[in-house]
mmCIF file with all atom_site columns, C-alpha atoms in Angstrom:
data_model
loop_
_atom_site.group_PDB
_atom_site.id
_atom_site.type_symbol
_atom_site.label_atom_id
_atom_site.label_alt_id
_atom_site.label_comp_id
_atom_site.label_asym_id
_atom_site.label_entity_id
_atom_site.label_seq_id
_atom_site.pdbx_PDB_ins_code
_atom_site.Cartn_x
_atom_site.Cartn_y
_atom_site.Cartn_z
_atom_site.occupancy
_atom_site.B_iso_or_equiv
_atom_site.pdbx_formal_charge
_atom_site.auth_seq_id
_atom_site.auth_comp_id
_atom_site.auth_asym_id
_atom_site.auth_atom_id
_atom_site.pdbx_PDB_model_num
ATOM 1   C CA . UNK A 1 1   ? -0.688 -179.375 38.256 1.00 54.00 ? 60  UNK A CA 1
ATOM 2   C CA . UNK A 1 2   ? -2.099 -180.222 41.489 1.00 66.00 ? 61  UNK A CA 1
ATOM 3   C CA . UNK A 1 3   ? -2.180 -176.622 43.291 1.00 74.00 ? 62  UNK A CA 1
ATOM 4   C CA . UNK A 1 4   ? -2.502 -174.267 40.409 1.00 73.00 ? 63  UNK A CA 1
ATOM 5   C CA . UNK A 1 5   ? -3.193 -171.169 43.323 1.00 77.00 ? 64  UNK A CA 1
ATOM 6   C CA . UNK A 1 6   ? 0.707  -171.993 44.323 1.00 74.00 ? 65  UNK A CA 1
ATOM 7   C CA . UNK A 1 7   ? 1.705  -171.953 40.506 1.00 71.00 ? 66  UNK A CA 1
ATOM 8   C CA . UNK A 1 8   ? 0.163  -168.804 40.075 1.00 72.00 ? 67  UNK A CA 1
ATOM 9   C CA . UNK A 1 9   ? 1.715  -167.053 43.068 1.00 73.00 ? 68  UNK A CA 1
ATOM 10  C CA . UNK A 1 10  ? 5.012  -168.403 41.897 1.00 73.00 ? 69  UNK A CA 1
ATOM 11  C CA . UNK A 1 11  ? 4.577  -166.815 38.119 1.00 75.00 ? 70  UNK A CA 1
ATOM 12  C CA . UNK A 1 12  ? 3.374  -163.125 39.413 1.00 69.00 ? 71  UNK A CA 1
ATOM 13  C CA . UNK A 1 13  ? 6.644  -163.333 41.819 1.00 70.00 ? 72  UNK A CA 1
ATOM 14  C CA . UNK A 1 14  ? 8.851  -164.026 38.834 1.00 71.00 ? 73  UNK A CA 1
ATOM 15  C CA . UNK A 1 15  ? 7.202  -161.409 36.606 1.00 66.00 ? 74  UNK A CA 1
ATOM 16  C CA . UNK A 1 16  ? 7.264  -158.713 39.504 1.00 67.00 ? 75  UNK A CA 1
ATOM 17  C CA . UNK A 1 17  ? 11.069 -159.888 40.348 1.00 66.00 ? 76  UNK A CA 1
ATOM 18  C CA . UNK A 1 18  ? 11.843 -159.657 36.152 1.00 65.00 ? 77  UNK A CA 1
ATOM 19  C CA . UNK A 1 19  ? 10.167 -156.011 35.768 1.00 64.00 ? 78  UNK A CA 1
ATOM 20  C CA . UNK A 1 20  ? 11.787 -154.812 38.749 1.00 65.00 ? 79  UNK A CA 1
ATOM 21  C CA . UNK A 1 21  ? 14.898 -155.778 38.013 1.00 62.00 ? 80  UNK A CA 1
ATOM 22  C CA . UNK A 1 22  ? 14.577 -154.423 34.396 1.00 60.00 ? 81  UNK A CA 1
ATOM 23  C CA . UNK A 1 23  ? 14.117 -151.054 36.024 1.00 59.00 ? 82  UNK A CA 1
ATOM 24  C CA . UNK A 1 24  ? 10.628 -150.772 34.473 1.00 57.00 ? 83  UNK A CA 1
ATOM 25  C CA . UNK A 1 25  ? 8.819  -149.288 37.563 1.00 53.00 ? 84  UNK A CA 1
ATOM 26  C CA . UNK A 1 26  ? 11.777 -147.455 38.134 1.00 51.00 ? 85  UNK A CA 1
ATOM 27  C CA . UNK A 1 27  ? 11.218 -145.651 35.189 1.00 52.00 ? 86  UNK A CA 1
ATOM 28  C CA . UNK A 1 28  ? 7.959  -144.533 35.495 1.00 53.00 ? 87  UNK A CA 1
ATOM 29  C CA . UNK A 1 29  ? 8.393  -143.328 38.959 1.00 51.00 ? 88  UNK A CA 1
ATOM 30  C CA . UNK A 1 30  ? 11.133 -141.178 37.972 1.00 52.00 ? 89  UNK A CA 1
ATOM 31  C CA . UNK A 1 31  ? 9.468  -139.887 35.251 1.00 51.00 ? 90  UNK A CA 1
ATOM 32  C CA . UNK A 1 32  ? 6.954  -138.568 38.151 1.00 49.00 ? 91  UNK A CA 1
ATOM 33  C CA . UNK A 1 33  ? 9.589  -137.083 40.122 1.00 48.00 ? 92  UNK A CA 1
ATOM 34  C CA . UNK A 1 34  ? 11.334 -135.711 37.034 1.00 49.00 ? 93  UNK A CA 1
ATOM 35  C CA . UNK A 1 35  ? 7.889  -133.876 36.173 1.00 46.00 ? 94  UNK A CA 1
ATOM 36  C CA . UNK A 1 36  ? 7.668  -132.484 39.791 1.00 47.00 ? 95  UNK A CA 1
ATOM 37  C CA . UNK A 1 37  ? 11.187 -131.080 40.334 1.00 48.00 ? 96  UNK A CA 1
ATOM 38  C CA . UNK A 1 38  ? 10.698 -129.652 36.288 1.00 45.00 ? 97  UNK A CA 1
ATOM 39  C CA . UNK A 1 39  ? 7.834  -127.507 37.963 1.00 48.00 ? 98  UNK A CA 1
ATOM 40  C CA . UNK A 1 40  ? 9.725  -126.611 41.288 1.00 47.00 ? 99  UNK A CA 1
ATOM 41  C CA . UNK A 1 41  ? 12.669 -124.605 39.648 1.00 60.00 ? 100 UNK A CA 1
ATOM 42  C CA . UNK A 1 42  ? 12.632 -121.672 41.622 1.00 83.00 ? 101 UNK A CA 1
ATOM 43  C CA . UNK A 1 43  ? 13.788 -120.659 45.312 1.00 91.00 ? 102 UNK A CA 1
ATOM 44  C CA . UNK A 1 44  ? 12.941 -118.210 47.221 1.00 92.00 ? 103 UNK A CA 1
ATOM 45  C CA . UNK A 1 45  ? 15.944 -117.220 49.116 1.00 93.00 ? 104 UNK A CA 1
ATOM 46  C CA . UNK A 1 46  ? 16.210 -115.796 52.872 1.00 93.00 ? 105 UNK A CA 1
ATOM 47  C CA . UNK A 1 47  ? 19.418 -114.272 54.699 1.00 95.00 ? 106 UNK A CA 1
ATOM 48  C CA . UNK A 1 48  ? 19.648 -114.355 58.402 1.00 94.00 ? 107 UNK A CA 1
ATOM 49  C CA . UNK A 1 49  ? 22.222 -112.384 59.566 1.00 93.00 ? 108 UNK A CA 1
ATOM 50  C CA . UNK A 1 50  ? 22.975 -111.840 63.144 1.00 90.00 ? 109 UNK A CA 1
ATOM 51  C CA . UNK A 1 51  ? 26.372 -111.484 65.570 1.00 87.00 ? 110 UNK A CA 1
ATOM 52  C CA . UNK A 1 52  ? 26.323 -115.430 66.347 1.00 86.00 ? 111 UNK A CA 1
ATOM 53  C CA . UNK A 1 53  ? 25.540 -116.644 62.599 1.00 88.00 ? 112 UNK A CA 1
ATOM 54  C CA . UNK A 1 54  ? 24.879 -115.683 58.859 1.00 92.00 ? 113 UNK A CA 1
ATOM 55  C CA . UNK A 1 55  ? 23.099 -118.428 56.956 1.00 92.00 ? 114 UNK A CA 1
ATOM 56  C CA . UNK A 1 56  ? 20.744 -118.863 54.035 1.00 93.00 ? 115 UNK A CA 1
ATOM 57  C CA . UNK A 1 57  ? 17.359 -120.905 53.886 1.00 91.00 ? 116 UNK A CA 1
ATOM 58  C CA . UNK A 1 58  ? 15.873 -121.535 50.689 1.00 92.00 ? 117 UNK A CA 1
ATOM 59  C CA . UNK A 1 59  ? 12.015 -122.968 49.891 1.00 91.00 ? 118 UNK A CA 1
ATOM 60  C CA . UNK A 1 60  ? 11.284 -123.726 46.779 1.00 91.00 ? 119 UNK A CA 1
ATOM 61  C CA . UNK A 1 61  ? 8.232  -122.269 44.610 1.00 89.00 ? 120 UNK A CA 1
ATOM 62  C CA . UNK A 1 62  ? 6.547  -122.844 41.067 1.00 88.00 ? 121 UNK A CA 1
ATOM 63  C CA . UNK A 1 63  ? 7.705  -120.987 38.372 1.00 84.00 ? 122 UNK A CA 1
ATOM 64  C CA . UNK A 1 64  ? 6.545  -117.269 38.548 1.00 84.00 ? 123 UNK A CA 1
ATOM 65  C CA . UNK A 1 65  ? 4.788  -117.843 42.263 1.00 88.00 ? 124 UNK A CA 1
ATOM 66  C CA . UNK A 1 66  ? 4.876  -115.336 45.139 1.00 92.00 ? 125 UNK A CA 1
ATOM 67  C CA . UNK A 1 67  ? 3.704  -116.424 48.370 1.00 93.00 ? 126 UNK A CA 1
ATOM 68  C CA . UNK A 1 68  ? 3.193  -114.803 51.808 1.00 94.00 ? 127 UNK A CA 1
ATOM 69  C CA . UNK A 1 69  ? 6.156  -114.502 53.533 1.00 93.00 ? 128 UNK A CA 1
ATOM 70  C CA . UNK A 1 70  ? 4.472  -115.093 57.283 1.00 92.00 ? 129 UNK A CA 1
ATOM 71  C CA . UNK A 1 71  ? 3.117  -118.394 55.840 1.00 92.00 ? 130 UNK A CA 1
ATOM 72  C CA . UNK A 1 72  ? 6.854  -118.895 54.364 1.00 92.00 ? 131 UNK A CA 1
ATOM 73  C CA . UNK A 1 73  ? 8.652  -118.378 57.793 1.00 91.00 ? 132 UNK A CA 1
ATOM 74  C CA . UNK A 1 74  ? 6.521  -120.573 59.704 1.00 91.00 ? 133 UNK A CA 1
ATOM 75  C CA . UNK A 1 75  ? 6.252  -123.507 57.049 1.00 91.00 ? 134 UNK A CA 1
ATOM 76  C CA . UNK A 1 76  ? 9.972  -122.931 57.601 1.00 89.00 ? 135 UNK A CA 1
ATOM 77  C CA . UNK A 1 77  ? 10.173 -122.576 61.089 1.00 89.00 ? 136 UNK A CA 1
ATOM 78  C CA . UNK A 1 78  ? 7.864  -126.195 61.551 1.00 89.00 ? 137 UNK A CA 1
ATOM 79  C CA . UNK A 1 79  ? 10.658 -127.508 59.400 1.00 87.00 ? 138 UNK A CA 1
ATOM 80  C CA . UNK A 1 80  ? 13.026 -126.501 62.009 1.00 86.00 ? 139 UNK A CA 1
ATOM 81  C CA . UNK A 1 81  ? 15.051 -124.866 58.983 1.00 83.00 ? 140 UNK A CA 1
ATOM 82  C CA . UNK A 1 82  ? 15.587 -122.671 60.607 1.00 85.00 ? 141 UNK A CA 1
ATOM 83  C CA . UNK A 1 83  ? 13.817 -122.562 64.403 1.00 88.00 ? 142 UNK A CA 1
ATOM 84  C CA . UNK A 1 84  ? 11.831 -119.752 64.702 1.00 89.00 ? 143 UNK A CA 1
ATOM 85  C CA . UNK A 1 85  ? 9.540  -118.228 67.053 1.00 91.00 ? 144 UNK A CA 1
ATOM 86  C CA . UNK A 1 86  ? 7.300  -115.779 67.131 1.00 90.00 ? 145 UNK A CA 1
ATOM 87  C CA . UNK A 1 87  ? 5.342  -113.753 68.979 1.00 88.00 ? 146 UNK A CA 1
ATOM 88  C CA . UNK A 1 88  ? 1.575  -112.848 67.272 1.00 87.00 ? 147 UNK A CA 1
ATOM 89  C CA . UNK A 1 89  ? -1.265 -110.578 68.850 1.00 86.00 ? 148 UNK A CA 1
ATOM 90  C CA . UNK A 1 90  ? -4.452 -109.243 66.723 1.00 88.00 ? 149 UNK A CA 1
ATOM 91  C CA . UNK A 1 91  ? -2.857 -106.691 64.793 1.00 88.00 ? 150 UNK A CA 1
ATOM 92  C CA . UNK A 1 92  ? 1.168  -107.864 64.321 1.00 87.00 ? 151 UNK A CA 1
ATOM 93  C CA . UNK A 1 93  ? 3.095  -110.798 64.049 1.00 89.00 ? 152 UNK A CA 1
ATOM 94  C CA . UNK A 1 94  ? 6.885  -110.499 65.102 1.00 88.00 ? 153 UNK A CA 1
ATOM 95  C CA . UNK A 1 95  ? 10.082 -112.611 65.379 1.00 90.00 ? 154 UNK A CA 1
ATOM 96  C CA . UNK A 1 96  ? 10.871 -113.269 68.544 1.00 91.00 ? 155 UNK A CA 1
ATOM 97  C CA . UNK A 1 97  ? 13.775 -115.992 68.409 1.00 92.00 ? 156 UNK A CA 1
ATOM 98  C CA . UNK A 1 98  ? 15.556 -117.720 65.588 1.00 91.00 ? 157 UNK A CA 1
ATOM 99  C CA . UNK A 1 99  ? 17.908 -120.466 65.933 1.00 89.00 ? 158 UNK A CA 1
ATOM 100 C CA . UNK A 1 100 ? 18.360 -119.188 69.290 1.00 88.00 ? 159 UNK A CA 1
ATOM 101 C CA . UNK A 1 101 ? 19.267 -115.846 68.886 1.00 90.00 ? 160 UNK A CA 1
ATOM 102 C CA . UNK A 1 102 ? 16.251 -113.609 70.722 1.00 90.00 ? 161 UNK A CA 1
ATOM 103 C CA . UNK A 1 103 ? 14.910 -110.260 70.805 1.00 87.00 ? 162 UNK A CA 1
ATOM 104 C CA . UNK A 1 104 ? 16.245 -108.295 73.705 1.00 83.00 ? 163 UNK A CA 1
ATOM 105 C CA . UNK A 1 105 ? 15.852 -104.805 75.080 1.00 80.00 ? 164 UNK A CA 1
ATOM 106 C CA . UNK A 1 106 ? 18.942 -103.660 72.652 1.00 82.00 ? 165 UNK A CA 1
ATOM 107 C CA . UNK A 1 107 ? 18.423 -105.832 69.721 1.00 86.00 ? 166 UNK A CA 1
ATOM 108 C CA . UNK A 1 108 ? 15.763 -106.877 67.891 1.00 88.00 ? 167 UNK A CA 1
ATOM 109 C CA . UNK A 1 109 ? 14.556 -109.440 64.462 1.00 91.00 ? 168 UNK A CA 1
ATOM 110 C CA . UNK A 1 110 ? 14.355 -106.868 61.637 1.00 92.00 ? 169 UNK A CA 1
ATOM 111 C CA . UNK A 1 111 ? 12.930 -108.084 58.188 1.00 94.00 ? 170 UNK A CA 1
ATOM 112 C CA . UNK A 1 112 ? 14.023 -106.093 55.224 1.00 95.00 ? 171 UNK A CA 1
ATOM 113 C CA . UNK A 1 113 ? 13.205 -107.011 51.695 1.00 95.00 ? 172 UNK A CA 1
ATOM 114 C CA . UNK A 1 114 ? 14.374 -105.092 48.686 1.00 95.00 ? 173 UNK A CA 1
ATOM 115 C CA . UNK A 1 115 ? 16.397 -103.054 51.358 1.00 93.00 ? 174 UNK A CA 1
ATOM 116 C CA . UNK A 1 116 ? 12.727 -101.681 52.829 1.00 94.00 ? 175 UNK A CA 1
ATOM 117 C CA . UNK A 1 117 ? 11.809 -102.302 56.501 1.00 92.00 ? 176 UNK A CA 1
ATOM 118 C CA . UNK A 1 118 ? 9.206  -104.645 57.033 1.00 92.00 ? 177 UNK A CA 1
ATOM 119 C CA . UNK A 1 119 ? 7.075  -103.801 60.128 1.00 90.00 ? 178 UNK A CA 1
ATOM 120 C CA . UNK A 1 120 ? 5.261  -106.577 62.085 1.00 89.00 ? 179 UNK A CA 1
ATOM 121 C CA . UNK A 1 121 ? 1.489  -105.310 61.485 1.00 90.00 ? 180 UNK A CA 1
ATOM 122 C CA . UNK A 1 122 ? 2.469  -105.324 57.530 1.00 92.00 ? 181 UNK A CA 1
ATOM 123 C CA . UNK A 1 123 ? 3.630  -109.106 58.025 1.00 91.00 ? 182 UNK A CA 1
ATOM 124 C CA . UNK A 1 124 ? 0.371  -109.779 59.499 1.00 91.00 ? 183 UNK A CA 1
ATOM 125 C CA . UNK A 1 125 ? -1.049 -108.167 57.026 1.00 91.00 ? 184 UNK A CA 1
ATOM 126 C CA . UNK A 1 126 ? 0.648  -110.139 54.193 1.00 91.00 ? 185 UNK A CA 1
ATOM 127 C CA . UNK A 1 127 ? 3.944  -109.518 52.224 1.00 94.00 ? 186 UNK A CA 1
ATOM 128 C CA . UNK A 1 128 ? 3.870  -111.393 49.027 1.00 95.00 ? 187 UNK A CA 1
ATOM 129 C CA . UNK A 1 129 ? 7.220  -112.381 47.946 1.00 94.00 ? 188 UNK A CA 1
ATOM 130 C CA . UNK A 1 130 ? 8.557  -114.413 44.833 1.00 92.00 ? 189 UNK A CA 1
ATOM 131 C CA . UNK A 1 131 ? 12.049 -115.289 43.528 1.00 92.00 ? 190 UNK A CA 1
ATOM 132 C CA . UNK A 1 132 ? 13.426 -112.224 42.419 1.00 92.00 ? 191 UNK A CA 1
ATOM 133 C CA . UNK A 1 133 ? 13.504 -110.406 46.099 1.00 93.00 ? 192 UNK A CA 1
ATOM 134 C CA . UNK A 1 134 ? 15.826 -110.185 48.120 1.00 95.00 ? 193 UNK A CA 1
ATOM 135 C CA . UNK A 1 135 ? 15.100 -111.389 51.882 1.00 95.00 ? 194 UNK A CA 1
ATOM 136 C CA . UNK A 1 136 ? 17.128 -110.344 54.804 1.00 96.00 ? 195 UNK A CA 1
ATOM 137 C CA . UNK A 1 137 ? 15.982 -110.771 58.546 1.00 94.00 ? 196 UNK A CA 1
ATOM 138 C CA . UNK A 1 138 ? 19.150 -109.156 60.753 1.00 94.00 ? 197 UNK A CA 1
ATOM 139 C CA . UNK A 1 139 ? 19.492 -108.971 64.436 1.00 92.00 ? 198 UNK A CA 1
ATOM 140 C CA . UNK A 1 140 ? 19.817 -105.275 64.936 1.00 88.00 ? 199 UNK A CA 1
ATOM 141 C CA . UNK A 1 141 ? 20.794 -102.663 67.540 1.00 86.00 ? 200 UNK A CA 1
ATOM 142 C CA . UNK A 1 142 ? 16.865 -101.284 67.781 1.00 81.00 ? 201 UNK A CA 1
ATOM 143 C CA . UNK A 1 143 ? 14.980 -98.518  69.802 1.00 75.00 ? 202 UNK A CA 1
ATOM 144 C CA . UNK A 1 144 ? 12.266 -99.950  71.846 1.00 68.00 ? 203 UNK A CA 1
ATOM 145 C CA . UNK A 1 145 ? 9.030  -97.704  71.495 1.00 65.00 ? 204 UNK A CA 1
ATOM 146 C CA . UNK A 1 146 ? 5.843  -98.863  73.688 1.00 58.00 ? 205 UNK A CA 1
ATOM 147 C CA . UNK A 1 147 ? 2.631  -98.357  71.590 1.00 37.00 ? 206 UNK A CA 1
ATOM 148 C CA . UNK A 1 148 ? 2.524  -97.486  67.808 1.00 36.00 ? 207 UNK A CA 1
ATOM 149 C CA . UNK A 1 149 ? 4.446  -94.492  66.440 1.00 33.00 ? 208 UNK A CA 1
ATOM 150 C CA . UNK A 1 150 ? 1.330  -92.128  64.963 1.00 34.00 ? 209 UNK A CA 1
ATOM 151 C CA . UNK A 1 151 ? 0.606  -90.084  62.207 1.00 33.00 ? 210 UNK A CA 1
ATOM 152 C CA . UNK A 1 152 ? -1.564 -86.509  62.518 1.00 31.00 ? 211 UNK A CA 1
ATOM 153 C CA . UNK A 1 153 ? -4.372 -88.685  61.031 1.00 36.00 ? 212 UNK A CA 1
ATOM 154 C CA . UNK A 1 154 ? -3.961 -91.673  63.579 1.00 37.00 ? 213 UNK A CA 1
ATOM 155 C CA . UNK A 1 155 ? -2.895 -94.208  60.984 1.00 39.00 ? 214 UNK A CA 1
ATOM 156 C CA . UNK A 1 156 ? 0.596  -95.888  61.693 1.00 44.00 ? 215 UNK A CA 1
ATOM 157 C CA . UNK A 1 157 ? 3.437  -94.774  59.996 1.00 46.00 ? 216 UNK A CA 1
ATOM 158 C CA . UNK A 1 158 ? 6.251  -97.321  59.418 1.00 48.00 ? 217 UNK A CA 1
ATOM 159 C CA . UNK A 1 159 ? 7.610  -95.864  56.141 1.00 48.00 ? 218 UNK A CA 1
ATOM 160 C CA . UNK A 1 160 ? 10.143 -93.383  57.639 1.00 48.00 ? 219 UNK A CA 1
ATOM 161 C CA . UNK A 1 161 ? 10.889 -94.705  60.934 1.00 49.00 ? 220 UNK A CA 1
ATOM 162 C CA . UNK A 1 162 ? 13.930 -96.872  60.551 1.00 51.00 ? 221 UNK A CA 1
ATOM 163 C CA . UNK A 1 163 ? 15.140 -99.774  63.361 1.00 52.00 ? 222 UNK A CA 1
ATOM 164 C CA . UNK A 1 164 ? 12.519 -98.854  65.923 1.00 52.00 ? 223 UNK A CA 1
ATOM 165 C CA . UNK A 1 165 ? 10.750 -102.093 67.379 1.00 54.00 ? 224 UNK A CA 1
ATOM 166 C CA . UNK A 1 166 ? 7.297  -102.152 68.346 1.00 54.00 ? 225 UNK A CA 1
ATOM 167 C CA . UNK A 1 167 ? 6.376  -103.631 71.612 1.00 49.00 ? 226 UNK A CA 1
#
């Protein structure tokens, strides 16, 4: 043996090339992915529905989890899947644009889950979500109202008021 460095570098290469080939590290790499998609077996599931398009974006969750729907939209929205833009001041956080389709003086991003509305100062607020509700954002004929619709106390009232956009 006059170089045994060479020999040796020869040797690993054929036991790398043999193990690879046998689909050894194959194996255990798929056993990692295997136990990561076993964990990740729910979706949460959101309908956009608007006069240009109706699609449906999924993101997937652990098993039992409910997460913040703001922080769900814009994980989204940096995905591209779908494009969405907002527009965010101290108190509310609203959708201003998605895939294109904007807000305008006649129509307006509505979120509704479970069939209630979802008003922009309660998304800022947080809206936990989790598998088993049902998302909808729609593009909606809406009544423009400047400044916050009161109660006799001075608290805002979003419960009864139905399509009206805050601006």
């Amino acid at each position: 043996m006059k170089n045994p460095i060479a020999f040796l570098s020869v040797f690993l290469l054929v036991c790398f090339a043999v193990t690879d080939c046998s689909g050894f590290g194959s194996r255990i790499s798929n056993r990692k992915k295997n136990s990561k998609q076993d964990s990740i077996t729910n979706q949460i599931k959101i309908r956009v529905l608007c006069s240009e398009f109706e699609e449906e974006f999924y993101y997937p969750i652990l098993l039992g989890e409910k997460k913040d729907l703001l922080l769900i939209l814009a994980e989204l929205s940096q995905k591209e899947n779908p494009s969405i833009r907002f527009i965010s001041t101290n108190k509310t956080e609203e959708i201003m644009e998605i895939n294109g389709a904007r807000n305008s003086w006649k129509e307006g991003w509505v979120i509704y889950i479970n069939g209630e509305t979802i008003s922009s100062s309660e998304l800022k607020l947080g809206v936990r979500v989790g598998k088993e509700d049902k998302i909808e954002i729609k593009l909606i004929p809406v009544e423009r109202v400047f400044g916050r619709p009161m109660s006799l106390n001075g608290s805002p009232r979003y419960k009864n008021r139905r399509n009206v956009l805050i601006i």
